[in-house]
């Protein structure tokens, strides 16, 4: 059977007014779902290392993306799933600090930081180890532990009959900013802006490591989360990413870029191309193409060109056939 | 059977994490808080089987990663009689985090940690 994944279809989340297309998991040769009309802009900004003026670069990126957050409640969602000082698991602390300043400068009414680590119950311990508490202005005041925040129900997540619970801070935000790390992932191929939303699922309800998402299926869950949470913006930290056996045990890979945009499919597809991965064959992107633009002909690349910043990330054996030509 | 399952999922560093000791051939580390909870559930197991884990828990207690970790480890190690019952979970002011505060109160001198000692509640 020439199928990567079991075929599954999902019903629209009509109550939330989100995209009404269903999700169908594709085989290798099936046509990709139709993307929305038009095109999306994705900005690639060079940043040689974390010591450069990241706020200035993000301001330029936000302008190129025509980002408007005046008066909005913004929730920044970095990735600090775990901490290991010997590699590059987390969104770098300087990227998070710069993002706080960016959104305050842009006139956001509130800038919170939220994460629900998938493995650890002790979110603040990771935040401490990763340097967030020390180096991100007002971190303790801004931080919401999404694993233990108050929760609210939605209906229809992944065709489930029962309600599915999400943190109030995530459901009430006007804009969720996926402050993701550019990493390979040993199951999903890559973890970027879309996969980063796994941290919105509350551990206090679903436990650790949030097995419900694994039972639903990782690609399916990525798509569902991004279908529910449509008011998103992505900033991917690819200054130093992770290659090989990511998302925890890979090795650092230097790409020297930040990737920004409102279309998370287009942002993730662009990141894949930078990493030397063919996004058309990444299951969650291929099946989730109805949410945004996957094909490069529908992505207006601003800032740097992909080919000028491409850095082939090492891939584990089962994904080596996904190397972009 | 439950005890054996926990023992089977112990990490190479003698602690416990969310339940995986290896992924794709790579060893994974244990975490202090889940190690404490796992040891609480293994109070019926002989000391020899837990010696390495209890030593690891003591090392983490002496150099805690966080207040949550220290609070869980205090309750755990007091239950095993490996810590002075008067030992404080923290010298810091009460935490604004109600979960941490509750666990610290449970593990404090005179706290109700002893009710979590195996068999204690039956006596």
Short mmCIF file of C-alpha atoms in Angstrom, two decimals:
data_model
loop_
_atom_site.label_atom_id
_atom_site.label_comp_id
_atom_site.label_asym_id
_atom_site.label_seq_id
_atom_site.Cartn_x
_atom_site.Cartn_y
_atom_site.Cartn_z
CA UNK A 1 0.00 0.00 0.00
CA UNK A 2 1.53 3.21 -1.16
CA UNK A 3 0.43 5.28 1.79
CA UNK A 4 2.59 7.13 4.28
CA UNK A 5 -0.24 7.66 6.65
CA UNK A 6 -3.63 6.28 7.35
CA UNK A 7 -6.23 8.34 5.54
CA UNK A 8 -8.21 10.45 7.92
CA UNK A 9 -10.69 13.19 7.42
CA UNK A 10 -11.59 15.89 9.82
CA UNK A 11 -14.74 17.94 10.18
CA UNK A 12 -14.63 21.70 10.13
CA UNK A 13 -14.58 23.59 13.40
CA UNK A 14 -17.60 25.60 12.42
CA UNK A 15 -18.08 26.95 15.91
CA UNK A 16 -14.72 28.67 15.69
CA UNK A 17 -15.27 29.92 12.19
CA UNK A 18 -12.02 28.43 11.03
CA UNK A 19 -11.11 27.00 7.66
CA UNK A 20 -13.83 24.71 6.44
CA UNK A 21 -11.70 22.42 4.32
CA UNK A 22 -11.25 18.92 5.63
CA UNK A 23 -7.91 17.28 6.21
CA UNK A 24 -7.10 14.24 4.19
CA UNK A 25 -3.83 12.46 4.69
CA UNK A 26 -2.11 11.99 1.44
CA UNK A 27 -0.16 9.26 -0.13
CA UNK A 28 3.15 10.00 -1.78
CA UNK A 29 1.57 10.39 -5.22
CA UNK A 30 -1.75 12.01 -4.33
CA UNK A 31 -2.32 15.60 -5.43
CA UNK A 32 -1.66 18.24 -2.81
CA UNK A 33 -4.80 20.02 -1.50
CA UNK A 34 -5.58 23.34 -3.09
CA UNK A 35 -4.01 26.29 -1.32
CA UNK A 36 -5.90 29.55 -0.82
CA UNK A 37 -5.80 31.92 -3.79
CA UNK A 38 -3.11 34.57 -4.06
CA UNK A 39 0.30 34.45 -2.45
CA UNK A 40 1.98 34.95 0.90
CA UNK A 41 5.01 36.95 1.89
CA UNK A 42 7.81 35.39 3.87
CA UNK A 43 10.79 37.41 5.03
CA UNK A 44 14.25 36.00 5.56
CA UNK A 45 16.50 38.22 7.64
CA UNK A 46 20.18 37.50 8.08
CA UNK A 47 21.61 37.51 11.62
CA UNK A 48 25.10 36.14 11.89
CA UNK A 49 24.80 35.36 15.59
CA UNK A 50 22.84 36.27 18.70
CA UNK A 51 24.97 39.30 19.53
CA UNK A 52 23.72 41.41 16.61
CA UNK A 53 20.84 43.89 16.98
CA UNK A 54 17.95 41.47 16.69
CA UNK A 55 15.29 44.06 17.47
CA UNK A 56 16.36 46.13 14.49
CA UNK A 57 16.23 43.07 12.26
CA UNK A 58 12.83 42.02 13.57
CA UNK A 59 11.46 45.54 13.05
CA UNK A 60 12.57 45.35 9.41
CA UNK A 61 11.04 41.91 9.08
CA UNK A 62 7.76 43.04 10.62
CA UNK A 63 7.60 45.99 8.22
CA UNK A 64 8.19 43.71 5.26
CA UNK A 65 5.38 41.47 6.53
CA UNK A 66 3.12 44.50 7.11
CA UNK A 67 2.46 43.29 10.64
CA UNK A 68 -0.09 45.33 12.59
CA UNK A 69 -0.51 44.52 16.28
CA UNK A 70 -1.65 47.90 17.57
CA UNK A 71 -3.78 47.36 20.68
CA UNK A 72 -3.67 43.57 20.43
CA UNK A 73 -3.05 41.04 23.16
CA UNK A 74 -0.04 39.09 21.95
CA UNK A 75 1.07 35.72 23.23
CA UNK A 76 4.66 34.79 22.36
CA UNK A 77 5.13 31.04 22.20
CA UNK A 78 8.83 30.13 22.31
CA UNK A 79 10.10 26.55 22.25
CA UNK A 80 11.60 25.41 25.51
CA UNK A 81 10.48 21.82 25.43
CA UNK A 82 13.61 20.83 27.40
CA UNK A 83 17.02 22.31 28.14
CA UNK A 84 20.47 20.96 27.39
CA UNK A 85 23.38 23.37 27.44
CA UNK A 86 25.37 21.22 25.01
CA UNK A 87 23.00 21.72 22.08
CA UNK A 88 20.39 24.13 20.69
CA UNK A 89 16.93 22.95 21.71
CA UNK A 90 15.33 26.24 22.70
CA UNK A 91 14.38 29.44 20.97
CA UNK A 92 17.36 31.52 21.98
CA UNK A 93 16.79 33.85 24.91
CA UNK A 94 17.95 36.86 22.91
CA UNK A 95 15.33 36.14 20.23
CA UNK A 96 12.61 36.03 22.88
CA UNK A 97 13.85 39.25 24.49
CA UNK A 98 13.98 40.96 21.09
CA UNK A 99 10.46 39.79 20.26
CA UNK A 100 9.13 41.27 23.50
CA UNK A 101 10.67 44.61 22.57
CA UNK A 102 9.43 44.36 18.98
CA UNK A 103 5.80 43.84 19.93
CA UNK A 104 5.91 46.55 22.59
CA UNK A 105 7.36 48.98 20.04
CA UNK A 106 4.63 48.01 17.59
CA UNK A 107 1.99 49.02 20.15
CA UNK A 108 0.65 45.70 21.40
CA UNK A 109 -1.67 46.15 24.37
CA UNK A 110 -0.11 43.19 26.17
CA UNK A 111 2.83 40.91 25.48
CA UNK A 112 2.70 37.60 27.32
CA UNK A 113 5.03 34.63 26.99
CA UNK A 114 3.50 31.17 27.16
CA UNK A 115 4.83 27.65 26.87
CA UNK A 116 3.62 24.24 27.96
CA UNK A 117 6.69 22.01 27.72
CA UNK A 118 5.87 18.59 26.39
CA UNK A 119 8.23 16.64 28.57
CA UNK A 120 8.79 18.60 31.75
CA UNK A 121 6.28 19.52 34.40
CA UNK A 122 8.71 22.07 35.76
CA UNK A 123 8.40 24.87 33.20
CA UNK A 124 10.05 27.51 35.34
CA UNK A 125 13.08 25.29 35.92
CA UNK A 126 13.64 25.14 32.16
CA UNK A 127 13.06 28.88 31.88
CA UNK A 128 15.66 29.38 34.58
CA UNK A 129 18.19 27.02 33.00
CA UNK A 130 17.70 28.48 29.53
CA UNK A 131 18.30 31.99 30.87
CA UNK A 132 14.83 33.37 30.14
CA UNK A 133 14.12 34.45 33.70
CA UNK A 134 17.37 36.37 33.89
CA UNK A 135 17.52 37.91 30.44
CA UNK A 136 13.98 38.45 29.19
CA UNK A 137 12.62 41.72 30.64
CA UNK A 138 9.72 41.05 33.02
CA UNK A 139 9.74 37.34 32.27
CA UNK A 140 8.07 36.23 35.51
CA UNK A 141 5.34 38.85 35.10
CA UNK A 142 4.70 37.90 31.49
CA UNK A 143 5.01 34.13 31.71
CA UNK A 144 1.99 31.83 31.56
CA UNK A 145 2.65 28.15 32.15
CA UNK A 146 0.34 26.78 29.47
CA UNK A 147 0.47 23.36 31.08
CA UNK A 148 -1.25 24.74 34.16
CA UNK A 149 -3.23 27.75 32.98
CA UNK A 150 -7.03 27.84 33.32
CA UNK A 151 -8.56 25.91 30.45
CA UNK A 152 -11.54 26.43 28.16
CA UNK A 153 -13.21 23.89 25.85
CA UNK A 154 -13.60 23.82 22.10
CA UNK A 155 -15.51 21.27 20.03
CA UNK A 156 -14.53 19.30 16.99
CA UNK A 157 -10.79 19.02 17.49
CA UNK A 158 -9.56 16.11 15.37
CA UNK A 159 -13.16 14.90 14.93
CA UNK A 160 -13.39 14.07 18.59
CA UNK A 161 -16.87 13.82 20.07
CA UNK A 162 -15.78 15.21 23.40
CA UNK A 163 -14.59 18.71 24.14
CA UNK A 164 -10.92 19.48 23.79
CA UNK A 165 -9.34 21.84 26.27
CA UNK A 166 -6.90 24.65 25.66
CA UNK A 167 -5.29 27.28 27.90
CA UNK A 168 -7.37 30.40 28.36
CA UNK A 169 -4.31 32.53 27.57
CA UNK A 170 -4.06 30.96 24.14
CA UNK A 171 -7.77 31.15 23.30
CA UNK A 172 -8.05 34.76 24.49
CA UNK A 173 -4.97 36.06 22.67
CA UNK A 174 -5.57 38.28 19.64
CA UNK A 175 -2.36 37.01 18.09
CA UNK A 176 -0.19 34.01 18.88
CA UNK A 177 3.40 34.42 17.76
CA UNK A 178 5.07 31.10 17.15
CA UNK A 179 8.64 31.87 18.19
CA UNK A 180 9.95 28.58 16.96
CA UNK A 181 13.38 27.02 16.63
CA UNK A 182 14.55 25.72 13.26
CA UNK A 183 15.03 22.02 13.95
CA UNK A 184 14.81 18.62 12.39
CA UNK A 185 12.37 16.24 14.06
CA UNK A 186 12.77 12.47 14.17
CA UNK A 187 9.05 11.87 13.56
CA UNK A 188 7.69 14.99 11.85
CA UNK A 189 10.81 15.60 9.69
CA UNK A 190 11.01 19.20 10.90
CA UNK A 191 9.68 21.19 13.84
CA UNK A 192 9.12 24.82 12.94
CA UNK A 193 6.34 27.38 13.43
CA UNK A 194 3.45 24.92 13.04
CA UNK A 195 4.72 22.06 15.21
CA UNK A 196 5.63 24.59 17.90
CA UNK A 197 1.91 24.88 18.72
CA UNK A 198 2.09 21.49 20.46
CA UNK A 199 3.06 23.57 23.47
CA UNK A 200 -0.47 25.01 23.56
CA UNK A 201 -1.90 21.68 24.69
CA UNK A 202 -2.20 21.66 28.48
CA UNK A 203 -0.27 18.95 30.32
CA UNK A 204 -2.55 19.37 33.34
CA UNK A 205 -5.38 17.94 31.21
CA UNK A 206 -3.57 15.61 28.83
CA UNK A 207 -0.46 14.65 30.80
CA UNK A 208 3.14 14.45 29.67
CA UNK A 209 4.37 13.95 26.96
CA UNK A 210 0.90 14.83 25.67
CA UNK A 211 0.34 11.40 24.26
CA UNK A 212 -3.09 12.34 22.99
CA UNK A 213 -1.38 14.22 20.15
CA UNK A 214 0.66 11.14 19.31
CA UNK A 215 -2.50 9.01 19.34
CA UNK A 216 -4.27 11.43 17.01
CA UNK A 217 -1.12 11.43 14.88
CA UNK A 218 1.66 13.99 14.80
CA UNK A 219 0.96 15.42 11.31
CA UNK A 220 -2.78 15.40 12.00
CA UNK A 221 -2.28 17.19 15.31
CA UNK A 222 0.00 19.81 13.78
CA UNK A 223 -2.62 20.61 11.16
CA UNK A 224 -5.49 20.62 13.62
CA UNK A 225 -3.71 22.98 16.00
CA UNK A 226 -2.99 25.36 13.16
CA UNK A 227 -6.56 25.12 11.95
CA UNK A 228 -7.90 26.05 15.37
CA UNK A 229 -5.36 28.81 15.97
CA UNK A 230 -5.47 30.87 12.79
CA UNK A 231 -4.49 34.25 14.21
CA UNK A 232 -0.81 33.51 14.24
CA UNK A 233 2.46 35.04 13.17
CA UNK A 234 5.72 33.15 12.91
CA UNK A 235 9.26 34.11 13.81
CA UNK A 236 11.61 31.15 13.40
CA UNK A 237 15.00 31.25 15.08
CA UNK A 238 17.31 29.76 12.50
CA UNK A 239 20.37 31.63 13.66
CA UNK A 240 21.56 28.40 15.22
CA UNK A 241 19.15 25.55 14.58
CA UNK A 242 19.33 21.83 15.20
CA UNK A 243 20.11 19.05 12.72
CA UNK A 244 20.14 15.25 12.82
CA UNK A 245 18.22 13.57 15.64
CA UNK A 246 16.09 16.56 16.62
CA UNK A 247 14.18 17.96 18.36
CA UNK A 248 16.18 17.19 21.54
CA UNK A 249 19.30 15.23 20.74
CA UNK A 250 20.49 16.70 17.48
CA UNK A 251 23.52 18.88 16.97
CA UNK A 252 23.68 22.64 16.37
CA UNK A 253 23.45 23.88 12.77
CA UNK A 254 24.24 27.49 11.92
CA UNK A 255 21.97 29.07 9.30
CA UNK A 256 22.25 32.67 10.45
CA UNK A 257 18.65 33.64 9.68
CA UNK A 258 15.34 34.67 11.15
CA UNK A 259 12.30 33.69 9.09
CA UNK A 260 9.08 35.67 9.54
CA UNK A 261 5.59 35.65 8.13
CA UNK A 262 1.84 35.42 8.72
CA UNK A 263 1.29 32.29 6.64
CA UNK A 264 2.72 29.52 8.79
CA UNK A 265 2.62 26.98 5.96
CA UNK A 266 4.66 29.31 3.77
CA UNK A 267 7.06 30.05 6.63
CA UNK A 268 7.59 26.36 7.38
CA UNK A 269 7.99 25.55 3.68
CA UNK A 270 10.59 28.29 3.37
CA UNK A 271 12.43 27.04 6.46
CA UNK A 272 12.48 23.54 4.98
CA UNK A 273 13.99 24.88 1.77
CA UNK A 274 16.63 26.70 3.82
CA UNK A 275 17.36 23.42 5.64
CA UNK A 276 17.65 21.56 2.32
CA UNK A 277 14.42 19.59 2.87
CA UNK A 278 11.77 19.25 0.15
CA UNK A 279 8.61 20.65 1.81
CA UNK A 280 6.35 19.06 -0.82
CA UNK A 281 7.15 15.70 0.74
CA UNK A 282 6.89 16.61 4.42
CA UNK A 283 3.61 14.95 5.41
CA UNK A 284 2.21 17.66 7.68
CA UNK A 285 2.96 20.38 5.11
CA UNK A 286 1.71 18.37 2.17
CA UNK A 287 -1.59 17.55 3.88
CA UNK A 288 -1.87 20.98 5.49
CA UNK A 289 -1.43 22.91 2.25
CA UNK A 290 -5.07 24.02 2.37
CA UNK A 291 -4.09 26.27 5.30
CA UNK A 292 -1.52 28.30 3.36
CA UNK A 293 0.98 28.38 0.57
CA UNK A 294 3.40 25.54 0.12
CA UNK A 295 4.48 25.98 -3.48
CA UNK A 296 7.33 28.44 -3.97
CA UNK A 297 5.43 30.05 -6.86
CA UNK A 298 2.86 31.26 -4.31
CA UNK A 299 5.42 32.58 -1.83
CA UNK A 300 6.83 36.06 -2.28
CA UNK A 301 10.27 35.83 -0.76
CA UNK A 302 11.40 39.06 0.85
CA UNK A 303 14.76 39.86 2.37
CA UNK A 304 17.35 37.23 1.54
CA UNK A 305 16.95 34.61 -1.15
CA UNK A 306 16.63 31.00 -0.01
CA UNK A 307 19.50 29.84 -2.19
CA UNK A 308 21.84 32.36 -0.58
CA UNK A 309 21.18 31.15 2.94
CA UNK A 310 20.52 27.46 2.30
CA UNK A 311 22.29 25.24 4.81
CA UNK A 312 21.72 21.54 4.34
CA UNK A 313 20.77 20.17 7.75
CA UNK A 314 21.90 16.62 8.47
CA UNK A 315 18.94 14.24 8.22
CA UNK A 316 18.44 10.91 9.94
CA UNK A 317 18.44 7.93 7.63
CA UNK A 318 14.68 7.58 7.15
CA UNK A 319 14.40 11.16 5.89
CA UNK A 320 17.44 11.35 3.60
CA UNK A 321 15.25 10.89 0.53
CA UNK A 322 13.63 14.22 1.38
CA UNK A 323 16.79 16.15 0.52
CA UNK A 324 15.96 19.03 -1.79
CA UNK A 325 17.69 18.78 -5.17
CA UNK B 1 3.26 -5.24 37.67
CA UNK B 2 3.01 -1.44 38.01
CA UNK B 3 6.20 -1.38 40.06
CA UNK B 4 8.02 -3.46 37.46
CA UNK B 5 6.81 -1.14 34.71
CA UNK B 6 8.27 1.83 36.56
CA UNK B 7 11.54 0.00 37.11
CA UNK B 8 11.70 -0.94 33.43
CA UNK B 9 11.33 2.70 32.46
CA UNK B 10 14.08 4.00 34.73
CA UNK B 11 16.60 6.12 32.86
CA UNK B 12 20.31 5.22 32.71
CA UNK B 13 21.05 8.01 35.22
CA UNK B 14 18.74 6.17 37.69
CA UNK B 15 16.04 8.84 37.49
CA UNK B 16 12.72 8.95 35.67
CA UNK B 17 11.36 11.29 33.03
CA UNK B 18 8.01 11.20 31.23
CA UNK B 19 8.39 7.49 30.54
CA UNK B 20 11.04 6.96 27.87
CA UNK B 21 14.54 5.79 28.76
CA UNK B 22 15.83 5.72 25.16
CA UNK B 23 14.75 7.20 21.83
CA UNK B 24 16.39 6.18 18.53
CA UNK B 25 19.25 4.58 20.42
CA UNK B 26 20.01 7.64 22.54
CA UNK B 27 19.80 7.60 26.32
CA UNK B 28 17.43 10.14 27.83
CA UNK B 29 17.90 11.85 31.20
CA UNK B 30 15.66 11.63 34.25
CA UNK B 31 14.08 14.71 35.81
CA UNK B 32 14.08 15.51 39.55
CA UNK B 33 10.35 15.98 39.98
CA UNK B 34 9.28 12.84 38.15
CA UNK B 35 12.03 10.85 39.87
CA UNK B 36 10.60 11.90 43.23
CA UNK B 37 7.07 10.93 42.21
CA UNK B 38 8.25 7.58 40.83
CA UNK B 39 10.15 6.77 44.02
CA UNK B 40 7.06 7.62 46.05
CA UNK B 41 5.24 4.96 44.07
CA UNK B 42 8.00 2.41 44.62
CA UNK B 43 8.08 2.39 48.40
CA UNK B 44 7.23 -1.29 48.44
CA UNK B 45 10.35 -2.23 46.47
CA UNK B 46 13.49 -3.41 48.25
CA UNK B 47 16.13 -0.79 48.99
CA UNK B 48 18.79 -2.56 46.89
CA UNK B 49 16.76 -2.01 43.74
CA UNK B 50 16.34 1.68 44.49
CA UNK B 51 19.73 2.57 45.97
CA UNK B 52 21.08 4.26 42.84
CA UNK B 53 17.87 6.20 42.31
CA UNK B 54 17.72 7.37 45.90
CA UNK B 55 21.33 8.52 45.69
CA UNK B 56 20.48 10.44 42.53
CA UNK B 57 17.47 11.99 44.30
CA UNK B 58 19.72 13.07 47.18
CA UNK B 59 22.18 14.68 44.76
CA UNK B 60 19.36 16.58 43.09
CA UNK B 61 17.95 17.62 46.48
CA UNK B 62 21.32 19.13 47.43
CA UNK B 63 21.56 21.01 44.16
CA UNK B 64 17.95 21.54 43.10
CA UNK B 65 16.96 22.70 39.64
CA UNK B 66 13.91 24.53 40.99
CA UNK B 67 11.58 24.90 43.96
CA UNK B 68 9.13 22.44 42.47
CA UNK B 69 11.87 19.84 42.16
CA UNK B 70 13.12 20.48 45.69
CA UNK B 71 9.59 20.29 47.12
CA UNK B 72 8.86 16.90 45.52
CA UNK B 73 12.29 15.55 46.49
CA UNK B 74 11.83 16.70 50.09
CA UNK B 75 8.56 14.79 50.42
CA UNK B 76 10.08 11.74 48.75
CA UNK B 77 13.30 11.60 50.75
CA UNK B 78 11.55 12.23 54.06
CA UNK B 79 9.19 9.37 53.25
CA UNK B 80 12.21 7.11 52.83
CA UNK B 81 13.75 8.39 56.06
CA UNK B 82 16.75 9.74 54.17
CA UNK B 83 16.23 13.33 55.18
CA UNK B 84 15.90 15.00 58.57
CA UNK B 85 12.17 15.45 59.17
CA UNK B 86 12.95 19.04 60.19
CA UNK B 87 14.65 19.83 56.86
CA UNK B 88 13.05 22.74 55.02
CA UNK B 89 11.97 22.40 51.39
CA UNK B 90 13.03 26.00 50.83
CA UNK B 91 14.47 28.98 52.68
CA UNK B 92 12.80 31.36 50.27
CA UNK B 93 9.54 33.30 50.81
CA UNK B 94 6.32 31.54 49.82
CA UNK B 95 6.07 30.99 46.10
CA UNK B 96 3.28 32.73 44.16
CA UNK B 97 2.78 29.37 42.47
CA UNK B 98 0.11 27.63 44.53
CA UNK B 99 1.23 24.15 43.47
CA UNK B 100 4.76 24.82 44.67
CA UNK B 101 3.52 26.36 47.91
CA UNK B 102 1.24 23.41 48.59
CA UNK B 103 4.03 20.90 48.00
CA UNK B 104 6.43 22.89 50.17
CA UNK B 105 3.83 22.95 52.97
CA UNK B 106 3.38 19.20 52.61
CA UNK B 107 7.13 18.62 52.89
CA UNK B 108 7.80 21.12 55.67
CA UNK B 109 8.69 20.17 59.25
CA UNK B 110 5.35 19.19 60.78
CA UNK B 111 3.81 18.92 57.33
CA UNK B 112 1.71 15.99 56.25
CA UNK B 113 4.41 14.31 54.17
CA UNK B 114 4.38 11.33 56.52
CA UNK B 115 0.87 10.48 55.34
CA UNK B 116 2.44 9.68 51.99
CA UNK B 117 4.79 7.13 53.54
CA UNK B 118 3.91 3.61 52.50
CA UNK B 119 1.43 2.05 54.88
CA UNK B 120 1.27 5.11 57.11
CA UNK B 121 -2.31 5.89 56.28
CA UNK B 122 -3.34 2.35 57.16
CA UNK B 123 -2.03 2.49 60.71
#
